Coordinates of C-alpha atoms and ligand atoms in Angstrom, one line a residue:
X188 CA -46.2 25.6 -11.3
X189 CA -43.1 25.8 -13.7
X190 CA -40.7 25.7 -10.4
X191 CA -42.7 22.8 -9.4
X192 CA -41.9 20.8 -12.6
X193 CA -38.6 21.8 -12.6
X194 CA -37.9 20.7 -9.2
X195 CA -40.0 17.1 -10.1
X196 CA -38.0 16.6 -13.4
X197 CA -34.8 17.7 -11.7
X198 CA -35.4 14.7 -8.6
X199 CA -36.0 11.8 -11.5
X200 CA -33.0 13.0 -13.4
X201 CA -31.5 9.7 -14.0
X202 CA -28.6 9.7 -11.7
X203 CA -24.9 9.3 -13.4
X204 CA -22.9 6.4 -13.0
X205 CA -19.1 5.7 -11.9
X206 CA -17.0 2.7 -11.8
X207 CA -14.0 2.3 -9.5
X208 CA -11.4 -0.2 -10.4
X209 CA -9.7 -1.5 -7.3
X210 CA -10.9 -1.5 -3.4
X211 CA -7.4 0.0 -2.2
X212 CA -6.1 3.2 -0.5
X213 CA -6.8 4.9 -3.6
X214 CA -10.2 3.0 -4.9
X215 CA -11.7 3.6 -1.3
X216 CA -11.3 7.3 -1.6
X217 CA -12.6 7.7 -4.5
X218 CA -15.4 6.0 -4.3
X219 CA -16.1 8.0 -1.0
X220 CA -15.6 11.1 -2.5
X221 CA -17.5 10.5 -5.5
X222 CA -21.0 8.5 -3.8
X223 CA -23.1 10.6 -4.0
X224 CA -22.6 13.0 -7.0
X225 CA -22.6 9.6 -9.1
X226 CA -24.1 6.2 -7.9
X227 CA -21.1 4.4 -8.0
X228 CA -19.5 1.1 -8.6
X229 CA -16.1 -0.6 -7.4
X230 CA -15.0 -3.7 -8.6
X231 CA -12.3 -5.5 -6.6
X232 CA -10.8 -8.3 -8.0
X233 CA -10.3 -9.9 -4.5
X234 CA -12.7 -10.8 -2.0
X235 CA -13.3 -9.8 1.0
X236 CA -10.7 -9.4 3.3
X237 CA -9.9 -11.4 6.4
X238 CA -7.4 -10.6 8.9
X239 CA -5.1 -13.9 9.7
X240 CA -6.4 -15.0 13.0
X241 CA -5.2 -18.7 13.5
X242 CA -1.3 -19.7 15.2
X243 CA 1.4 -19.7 12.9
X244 CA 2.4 -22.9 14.5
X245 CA 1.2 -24.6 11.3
X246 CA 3.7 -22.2 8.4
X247 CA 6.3 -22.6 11.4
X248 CA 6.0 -26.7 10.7
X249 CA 6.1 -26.1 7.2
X250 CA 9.4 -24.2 7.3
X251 CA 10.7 -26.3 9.7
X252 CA 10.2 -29.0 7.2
X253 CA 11.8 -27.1 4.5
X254 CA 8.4 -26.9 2.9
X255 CA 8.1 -23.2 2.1
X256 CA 10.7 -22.9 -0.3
X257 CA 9.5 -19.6 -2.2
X258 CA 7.5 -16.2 -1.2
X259 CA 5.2 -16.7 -4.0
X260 CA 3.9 -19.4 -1.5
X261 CA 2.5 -16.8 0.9
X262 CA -0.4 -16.8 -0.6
X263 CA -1.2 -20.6 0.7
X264 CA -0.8 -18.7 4.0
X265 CA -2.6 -16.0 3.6
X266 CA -4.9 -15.6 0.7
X267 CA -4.4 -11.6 0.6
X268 CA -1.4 -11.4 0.3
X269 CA 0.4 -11.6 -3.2
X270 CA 3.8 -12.0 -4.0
X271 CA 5.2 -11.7 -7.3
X272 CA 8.9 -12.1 -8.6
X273 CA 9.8 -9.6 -11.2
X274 CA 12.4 -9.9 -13.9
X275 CA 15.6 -9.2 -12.1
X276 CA 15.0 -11.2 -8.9
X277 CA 13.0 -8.9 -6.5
X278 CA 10.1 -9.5 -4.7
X279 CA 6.7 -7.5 -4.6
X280 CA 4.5 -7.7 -2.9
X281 CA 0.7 -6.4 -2.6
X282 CA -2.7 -6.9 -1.3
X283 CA -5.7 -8.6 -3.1
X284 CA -8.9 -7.5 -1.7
X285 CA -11.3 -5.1 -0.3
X286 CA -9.4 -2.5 1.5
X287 CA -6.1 -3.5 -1.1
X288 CA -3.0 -3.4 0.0
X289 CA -3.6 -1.6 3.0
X290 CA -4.7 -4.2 5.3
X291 CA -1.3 -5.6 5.0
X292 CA 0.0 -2.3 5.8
X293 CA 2.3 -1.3 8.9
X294 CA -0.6 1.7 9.5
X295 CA 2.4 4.4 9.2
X296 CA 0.8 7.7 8.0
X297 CA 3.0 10.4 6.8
X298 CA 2.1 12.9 4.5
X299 CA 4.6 12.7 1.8
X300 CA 3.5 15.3 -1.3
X301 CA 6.4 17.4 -1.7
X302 CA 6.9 15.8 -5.0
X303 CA 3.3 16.6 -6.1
X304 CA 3.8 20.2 -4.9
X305 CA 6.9 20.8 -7.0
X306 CA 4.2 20.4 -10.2
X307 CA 2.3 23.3 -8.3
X308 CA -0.4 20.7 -6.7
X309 CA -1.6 21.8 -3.5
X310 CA -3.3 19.3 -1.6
X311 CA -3.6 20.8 1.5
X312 CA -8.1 20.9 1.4
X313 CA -7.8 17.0 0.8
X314 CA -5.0 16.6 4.0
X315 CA -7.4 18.9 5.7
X316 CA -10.2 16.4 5.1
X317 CA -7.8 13.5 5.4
X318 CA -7.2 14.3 9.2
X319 CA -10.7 14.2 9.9
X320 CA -11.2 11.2 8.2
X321 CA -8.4 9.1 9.2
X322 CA -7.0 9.1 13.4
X323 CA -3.5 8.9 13.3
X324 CA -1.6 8.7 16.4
X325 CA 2.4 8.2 18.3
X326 CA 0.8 6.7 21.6
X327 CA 1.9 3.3 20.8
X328 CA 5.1 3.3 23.8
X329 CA 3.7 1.0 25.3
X330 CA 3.4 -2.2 22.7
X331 CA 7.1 -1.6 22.1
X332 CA 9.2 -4.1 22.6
X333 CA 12.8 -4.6 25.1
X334 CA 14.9 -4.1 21.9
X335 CA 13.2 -1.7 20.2
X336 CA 13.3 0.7 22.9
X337 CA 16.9 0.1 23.3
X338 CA 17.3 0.8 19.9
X339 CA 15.4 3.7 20.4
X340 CA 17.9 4.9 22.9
X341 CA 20.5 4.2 21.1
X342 CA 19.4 6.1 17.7
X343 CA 19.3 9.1 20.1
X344 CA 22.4 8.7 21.2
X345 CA 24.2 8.2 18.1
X346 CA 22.2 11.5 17.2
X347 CA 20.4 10.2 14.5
X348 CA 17.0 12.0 15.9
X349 CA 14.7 8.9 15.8
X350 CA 10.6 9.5 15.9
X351 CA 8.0 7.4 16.7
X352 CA 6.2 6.4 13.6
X353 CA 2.7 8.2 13.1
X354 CA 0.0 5.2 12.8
X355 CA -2.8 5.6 11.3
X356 CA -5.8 3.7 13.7
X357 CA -5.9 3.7 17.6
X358 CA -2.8 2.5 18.4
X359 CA -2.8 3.4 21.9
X360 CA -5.0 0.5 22.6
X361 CA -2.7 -2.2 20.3
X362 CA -3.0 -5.6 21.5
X363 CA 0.9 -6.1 20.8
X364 CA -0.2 -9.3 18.5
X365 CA 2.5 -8.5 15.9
X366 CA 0.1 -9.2 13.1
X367 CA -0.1 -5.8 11.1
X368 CA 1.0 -6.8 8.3
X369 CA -1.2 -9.9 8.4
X370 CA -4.4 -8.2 9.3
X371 CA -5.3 -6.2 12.3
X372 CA -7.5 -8.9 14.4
X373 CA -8.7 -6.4 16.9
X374 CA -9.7 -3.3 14.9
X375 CA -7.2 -1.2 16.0
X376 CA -5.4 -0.3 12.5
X377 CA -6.9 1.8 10.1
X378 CA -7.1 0.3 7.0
X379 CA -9.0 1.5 3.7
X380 CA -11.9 -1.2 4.2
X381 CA -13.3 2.2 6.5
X382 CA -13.6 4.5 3.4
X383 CA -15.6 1.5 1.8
X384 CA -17.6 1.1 4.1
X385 CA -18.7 4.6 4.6
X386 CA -19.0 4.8 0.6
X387 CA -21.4 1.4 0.9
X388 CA -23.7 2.8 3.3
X389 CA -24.2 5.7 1.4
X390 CA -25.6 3.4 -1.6
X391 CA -22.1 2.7 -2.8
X392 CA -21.8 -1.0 -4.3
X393 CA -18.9 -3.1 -3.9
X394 CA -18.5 -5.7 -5.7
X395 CA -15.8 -8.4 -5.1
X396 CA -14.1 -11.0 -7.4
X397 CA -14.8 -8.9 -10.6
X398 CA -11.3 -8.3 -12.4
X399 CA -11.2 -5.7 -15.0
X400 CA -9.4 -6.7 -18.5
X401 CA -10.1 -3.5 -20.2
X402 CA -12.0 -0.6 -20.7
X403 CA -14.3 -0.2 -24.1
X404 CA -14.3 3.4 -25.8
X405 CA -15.2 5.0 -28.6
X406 CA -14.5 8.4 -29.9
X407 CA -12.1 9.5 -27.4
X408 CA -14.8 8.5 -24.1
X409 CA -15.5 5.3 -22.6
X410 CA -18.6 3.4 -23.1
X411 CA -18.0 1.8 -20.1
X412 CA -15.2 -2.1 -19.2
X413 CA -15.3 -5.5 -19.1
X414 CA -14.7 -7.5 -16.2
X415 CA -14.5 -11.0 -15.1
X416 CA -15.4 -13.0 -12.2
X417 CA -14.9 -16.4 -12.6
X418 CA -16.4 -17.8 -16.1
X419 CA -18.6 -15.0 -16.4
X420 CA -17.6 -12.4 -18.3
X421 CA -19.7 -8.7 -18.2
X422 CA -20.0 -5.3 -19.4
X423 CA -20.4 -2.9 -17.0
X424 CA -21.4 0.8 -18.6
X425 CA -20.5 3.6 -17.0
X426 CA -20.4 7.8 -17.6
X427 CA -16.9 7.9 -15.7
X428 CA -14.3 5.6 -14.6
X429 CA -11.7 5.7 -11.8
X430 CA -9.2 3.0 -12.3
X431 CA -7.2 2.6 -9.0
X432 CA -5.9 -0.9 -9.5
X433 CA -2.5 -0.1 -7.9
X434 CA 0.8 0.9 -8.8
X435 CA 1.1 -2.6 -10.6
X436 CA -2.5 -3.1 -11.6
X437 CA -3.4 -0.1 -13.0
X438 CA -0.7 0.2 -16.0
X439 CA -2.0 -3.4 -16.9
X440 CA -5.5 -2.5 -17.1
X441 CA -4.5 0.9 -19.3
X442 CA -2.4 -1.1 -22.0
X443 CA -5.3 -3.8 -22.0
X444 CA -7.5 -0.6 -23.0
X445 CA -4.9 0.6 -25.1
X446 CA -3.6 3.2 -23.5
X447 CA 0.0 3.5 -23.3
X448 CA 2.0 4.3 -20.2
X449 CA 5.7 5.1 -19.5
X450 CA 8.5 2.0 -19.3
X451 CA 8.9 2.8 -15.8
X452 CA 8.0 1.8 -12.8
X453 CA 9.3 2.5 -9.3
X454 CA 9.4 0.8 -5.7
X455 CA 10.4 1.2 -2.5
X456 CA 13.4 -1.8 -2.0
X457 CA 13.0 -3.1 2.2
X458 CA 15.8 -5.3 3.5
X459 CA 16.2 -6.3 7.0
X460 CA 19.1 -6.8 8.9
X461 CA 18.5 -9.0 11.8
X462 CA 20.4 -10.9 15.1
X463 CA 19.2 -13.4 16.7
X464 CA 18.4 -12.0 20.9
X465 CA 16.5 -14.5 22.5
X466 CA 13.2 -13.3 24.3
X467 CA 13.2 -10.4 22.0
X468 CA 9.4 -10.9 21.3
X469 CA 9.9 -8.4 18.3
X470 CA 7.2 -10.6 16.5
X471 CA 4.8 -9.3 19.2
X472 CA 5.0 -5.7 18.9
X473 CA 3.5 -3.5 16.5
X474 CA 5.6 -3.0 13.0
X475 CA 7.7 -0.2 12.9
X476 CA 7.4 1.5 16.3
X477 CA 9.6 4.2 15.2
X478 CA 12.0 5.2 12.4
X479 CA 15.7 7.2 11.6
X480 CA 15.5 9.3 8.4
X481 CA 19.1 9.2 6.8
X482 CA 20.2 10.4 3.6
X483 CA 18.2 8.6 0.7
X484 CA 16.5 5.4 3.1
X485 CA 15.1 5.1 6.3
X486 CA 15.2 2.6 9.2
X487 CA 12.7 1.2 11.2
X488 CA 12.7 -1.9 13.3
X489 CA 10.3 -4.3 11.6
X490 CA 9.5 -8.8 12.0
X491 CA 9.5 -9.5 8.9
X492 CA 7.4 -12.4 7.9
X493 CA 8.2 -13.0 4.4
X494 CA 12.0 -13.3 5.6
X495 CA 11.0 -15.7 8.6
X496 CA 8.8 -17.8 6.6
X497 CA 11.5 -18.3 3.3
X498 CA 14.4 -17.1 3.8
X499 CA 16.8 -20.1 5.4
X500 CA 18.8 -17.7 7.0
X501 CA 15.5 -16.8 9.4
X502 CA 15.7 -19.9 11.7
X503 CA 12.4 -20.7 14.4
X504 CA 11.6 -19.6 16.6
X505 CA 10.3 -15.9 15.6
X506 CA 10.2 -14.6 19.7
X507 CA 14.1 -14.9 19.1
X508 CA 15.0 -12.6 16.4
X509 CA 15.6 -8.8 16.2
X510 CA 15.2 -6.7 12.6
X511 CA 16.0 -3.6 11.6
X512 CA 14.3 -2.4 8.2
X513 CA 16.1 -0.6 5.3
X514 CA 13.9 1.1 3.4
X515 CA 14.3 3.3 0.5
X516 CA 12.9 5.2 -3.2
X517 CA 14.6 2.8 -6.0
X518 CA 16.0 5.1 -9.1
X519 CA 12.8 3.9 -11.3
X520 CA 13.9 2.2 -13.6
X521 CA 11.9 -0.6 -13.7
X522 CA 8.6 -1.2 -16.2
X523 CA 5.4 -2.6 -16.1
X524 CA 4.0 -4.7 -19.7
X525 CA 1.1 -6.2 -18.7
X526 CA 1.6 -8.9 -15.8
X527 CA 5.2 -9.2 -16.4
X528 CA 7.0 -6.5 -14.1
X529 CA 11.4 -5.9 -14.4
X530 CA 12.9 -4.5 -11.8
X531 CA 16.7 -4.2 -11.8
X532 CA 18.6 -2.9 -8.6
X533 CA 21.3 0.1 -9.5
X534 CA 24.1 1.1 -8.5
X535 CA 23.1 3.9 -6.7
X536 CA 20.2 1.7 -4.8
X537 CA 23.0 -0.5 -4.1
X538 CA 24.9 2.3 -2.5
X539 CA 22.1 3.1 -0.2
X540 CA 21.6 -0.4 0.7
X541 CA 25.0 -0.6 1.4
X542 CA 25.2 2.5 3.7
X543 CA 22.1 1.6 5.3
X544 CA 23.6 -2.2 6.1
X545 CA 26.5 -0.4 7.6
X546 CA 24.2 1.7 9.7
X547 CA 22.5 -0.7 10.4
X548 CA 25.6 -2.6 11.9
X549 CA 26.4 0.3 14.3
X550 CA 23.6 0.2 15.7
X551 CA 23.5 -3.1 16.1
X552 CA 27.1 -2.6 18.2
X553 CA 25.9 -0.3 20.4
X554 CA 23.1 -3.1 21.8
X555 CA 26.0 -5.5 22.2
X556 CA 26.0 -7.4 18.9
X557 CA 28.7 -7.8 16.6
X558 CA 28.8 -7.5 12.5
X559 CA 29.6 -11.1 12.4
X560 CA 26.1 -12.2 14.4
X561 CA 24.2 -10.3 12.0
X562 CA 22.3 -11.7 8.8
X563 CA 19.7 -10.1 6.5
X564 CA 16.3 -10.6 4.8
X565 CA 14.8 -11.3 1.4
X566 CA 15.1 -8.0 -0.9
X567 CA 11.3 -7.5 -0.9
X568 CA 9.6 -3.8 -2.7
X569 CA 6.1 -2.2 -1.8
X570 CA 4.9 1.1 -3.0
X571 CA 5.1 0.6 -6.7
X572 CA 3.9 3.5 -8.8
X573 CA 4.9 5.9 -11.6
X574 CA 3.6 4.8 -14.7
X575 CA 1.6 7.5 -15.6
X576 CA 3.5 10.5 -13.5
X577 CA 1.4 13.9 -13.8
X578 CA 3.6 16.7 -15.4
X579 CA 3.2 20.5 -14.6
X580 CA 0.9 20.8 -17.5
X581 CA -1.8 18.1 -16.2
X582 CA -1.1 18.5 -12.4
X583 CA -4.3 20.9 -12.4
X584 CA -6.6 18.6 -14.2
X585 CA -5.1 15.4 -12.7
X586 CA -6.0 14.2 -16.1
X587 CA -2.7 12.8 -17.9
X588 CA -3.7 14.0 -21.6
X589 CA -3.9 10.1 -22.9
X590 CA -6.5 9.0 -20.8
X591 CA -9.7 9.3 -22.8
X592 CA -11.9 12.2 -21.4
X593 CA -13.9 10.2 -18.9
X594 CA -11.4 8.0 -17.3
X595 CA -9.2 8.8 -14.7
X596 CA -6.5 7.7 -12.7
X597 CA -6.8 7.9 -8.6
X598 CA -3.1 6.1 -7.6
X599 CA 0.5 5.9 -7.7
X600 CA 0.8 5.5 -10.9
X601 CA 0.6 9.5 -10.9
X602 CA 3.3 10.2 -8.4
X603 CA 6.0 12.0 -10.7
X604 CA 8.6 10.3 -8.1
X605 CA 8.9 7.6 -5.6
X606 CA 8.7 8.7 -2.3
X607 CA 10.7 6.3 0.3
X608 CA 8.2 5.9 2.5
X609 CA 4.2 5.1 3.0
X610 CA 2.2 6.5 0.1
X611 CA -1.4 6.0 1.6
X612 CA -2.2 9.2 2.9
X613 CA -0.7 11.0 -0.2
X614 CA -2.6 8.3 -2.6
X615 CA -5.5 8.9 -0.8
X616 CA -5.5 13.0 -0.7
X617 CA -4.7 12.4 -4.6
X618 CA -8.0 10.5 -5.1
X619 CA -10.0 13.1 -3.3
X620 CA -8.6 15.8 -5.7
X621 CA -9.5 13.3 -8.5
X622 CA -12.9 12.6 -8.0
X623 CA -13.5 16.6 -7.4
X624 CA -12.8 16.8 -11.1
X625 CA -14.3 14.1 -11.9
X626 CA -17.9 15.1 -9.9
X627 CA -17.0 18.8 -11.7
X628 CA -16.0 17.0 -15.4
X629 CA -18.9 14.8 -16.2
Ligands
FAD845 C1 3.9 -5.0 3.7 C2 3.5 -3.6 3.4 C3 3.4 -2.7 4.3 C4 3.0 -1.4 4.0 N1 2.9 -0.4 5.0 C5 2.5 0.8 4.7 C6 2.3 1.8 5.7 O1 2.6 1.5 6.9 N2 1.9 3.0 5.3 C7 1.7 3.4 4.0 O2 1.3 4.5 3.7 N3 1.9 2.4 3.0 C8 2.2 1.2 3.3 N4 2.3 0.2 2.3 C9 2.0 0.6 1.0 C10 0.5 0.8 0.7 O3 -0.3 -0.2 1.4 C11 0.2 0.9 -0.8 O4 1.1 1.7 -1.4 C12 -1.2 1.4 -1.0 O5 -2.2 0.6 -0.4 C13 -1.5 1.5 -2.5 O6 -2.8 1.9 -2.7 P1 -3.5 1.7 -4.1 O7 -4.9 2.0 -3.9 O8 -2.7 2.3 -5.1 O9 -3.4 0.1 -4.3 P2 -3.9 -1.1 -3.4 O10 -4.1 -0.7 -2.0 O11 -2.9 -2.2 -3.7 O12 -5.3 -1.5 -4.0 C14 -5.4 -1.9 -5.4 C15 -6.6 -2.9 -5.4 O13 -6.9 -3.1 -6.8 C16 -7.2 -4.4 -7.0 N5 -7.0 -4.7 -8.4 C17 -5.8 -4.9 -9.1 N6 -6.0 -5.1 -10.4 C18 -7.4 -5.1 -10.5 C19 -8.2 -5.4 -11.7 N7 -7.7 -5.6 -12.9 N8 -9.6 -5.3 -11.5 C20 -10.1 -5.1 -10.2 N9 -9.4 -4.9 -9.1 C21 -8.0 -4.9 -9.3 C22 -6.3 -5.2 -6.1 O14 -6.8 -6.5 -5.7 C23 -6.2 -4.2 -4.9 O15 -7.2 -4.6 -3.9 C24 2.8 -1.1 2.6 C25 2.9 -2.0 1.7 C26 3.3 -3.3 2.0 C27 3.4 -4.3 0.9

């Protein structure tokens, strides 16, 4: 009889609540993880997110009219994407909505944790789990483009050992639309609105347009945060809290709490280098078919569309150009207060850009076009992160020692290091490990 009441007062134990801040690679993961030992809650402050499905004859107009005259515009364009010019010129740029910045993502998956496994954090269960979560696949030949594969050929032949880029979805059936960054149209990218989804059918709640100023705590815990849609303005209690608000969002929504983080930030710099090669049809293919590690950035042939759209030197129509991406870790020494983000380029990322231009150039010559044809993109960043890095002493807890004793932090912001190249899977085998101690914590 005692068993009997146990097991009955055990079933109506009120069930404990958690809040995730942010619908992203890391929000969605968490919030998987976590359903279940908590009912949980994520507050997105975008809405729901829709791929971009109509012609981009109407943007092409506008440019051609000299109508689109800064990035910050994008938005107009394409409500989920968000540009913002930090102090020092450069552009970043992230995604506002469910499934965060990975819907605008290229779908590359590399895991990329050696960083994380110098502070003695093995994520290897969460990979593990990852991989069964998330298909990732190299069949994607065939939506390749003519230069692209040339480019290909070429890389081997300079012996610079290109791959084809892991892509995370099933890229063996892409439809060759050229809108990855802009919102898979035909489900083939994975993006982290699939997390979510599973999280929301197993009672998860989602809830859109809710913006998080701050958190409220007392006595070293928090009571729970205010957020705001619109006018309204709510409380929303809580027993834990996750905030994954992004490399950017996240250190915002600490200091509004009052909890400091570092003065530094770090990004991942992308410049293009491009030539115009009529038919190319690189705006058609899938983004980065394949890449070329170097020493300190990568390459990868990539349309970019925030270069075509504002950058004068990107002339219609897009079927005629050819890119080649630059991509590399920045030295970190930027910093986030609040919405107001600096970034300033070093001299050392200005060495790398610089090698990777002239790399970029002899590639270029061996496809038949000379330096002098050749002009570049807008300096644009991604992958911010860093603001909170985990040290040695917290890499176990994967709870910095600031963060009051029920709130934890599931993103970038952790990474002790930038890692030149797609964070997703790492952010996401991060979160797992967070919400373990966070299910085991509270
Ligand atoms: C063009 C582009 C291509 C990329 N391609 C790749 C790729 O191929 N592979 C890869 O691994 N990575 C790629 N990345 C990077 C990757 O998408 C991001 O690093 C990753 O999504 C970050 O995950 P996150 O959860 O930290 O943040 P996000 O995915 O950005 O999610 C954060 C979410 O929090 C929300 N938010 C922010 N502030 C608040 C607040 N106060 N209250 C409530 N919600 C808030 C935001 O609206 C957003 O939805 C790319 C990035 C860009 C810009």
């Amino acid at each position: 009889m005692r068993g009997l009441v146990h097991v009955h007062l055990r079933a109506f134990r009120p069930v404990k609540t958690a809040i995730v801040v942010g619908g992203g690679a890391g929000g969605a993961a968490a919030a998987e993880a976590l359903q279940g030992h908590f009912a949980v809650t994520v507050l997105e402050e975008g809405r729901a997110f829709r791929p971009y499905r109509t012609s981009l004859a109407l943007p092409e107009r506008c440019k051609r009219l000299g109508a689109l005259v800064d990035a910050r515009m994008i938005r107009a364009i394409f409500p989920a994407m968000r540009v913002r010019k930090a102090a020092g010129g450069m552009m970043l740029v992230t995604g506002h909505g469910t499934g965060g910045t990975t819907t605008l993502a290229t779908g590359n998956g590399l895991r990329l944790d050696a960083g994380l496994k110098r502070l003695g954090l093995d994520l290897d269960q969460e990979f593990d789990e990852l991989r069964r979560l998330v298909p990732i696949t190299t069949g994607h030949r065939a939506s390749w483009c003519e230069p692209s594969r040339r480019a290909f050929a070429a890389c081997e032949a300079m012996g610079l050992g290109p791959e084809p880029l892991p892509k995370m979805g099933h890229h063996e059936r892409c439809e060759a639309c050229g809108h990855c960054v802009l919102g898979c149209p035909h489900g083939v990218k994975w993006d982290a609105r699939q997390p979510l989804a599973r999280a929301r059918a197993a009672g998860a709640v989602v809830r859109e347009g809710w913006r998080v100023e701050r958190l409220v705590t007392a006595g070293g815990a928090a009571k729970g945060l205010v957020a705001r849609r619109g006018l309204r303005r709510r409380f929303f209690p809580a027993d834990a809290i996750v905030v994954a608000a992004g490399g950017l969002g996240t250190p915002g929504v600490l200091q509004r709490s009052g909890i400091p983080t570092e003065p530094r930030l770090f990004v991942d710099p992308v410049l293009c280098v491009a030539a115009r090669w009529p038919g190319a049809r690189q705006d058609l293919e899938l983004s980065m078919p394949f890449f070329v590690r170097q020493d300190g950035f990568l390459l990868a042939p990539y349309f970019d569309y925030l270069s075509y759209f504002f950058d004068r030197r990107w002339t219609p129509p897009a079927g005629d150009i050819f890119s080649i991406m630059i991509k590399l870790a920045d030295s970190g020494t930027g910093a986030v207060a609040g919405r107001h983000v600096t970034l300033r380029e070093t001299a050392a990322d200005r060495e790398r850009i610089e090698r990777g231009i002239a790399r970029c150039v002899e590639i270029f010559a061996r496809l038949g076009v000379p330096a002098r044809a050749l002009f570049l993109g807008t300096l644009n960043a991604g992958h911010p992160g860093g603001t909170l890095p985990l040290t040695a002493g917290d890499a176990a807890s994967v709870h910095p020692p600031v963060l009051p004793e029920n709130v934890w932090v599931a993103d970038a912001s952790l990474f002790p290091e930038p890692l030149g190249g797609p964070p997703i899977l790492t952010i996401m085998a991060l979160a797992r490990r967070v919400a373990r101690r966070v299910a085991a914590a509270v």
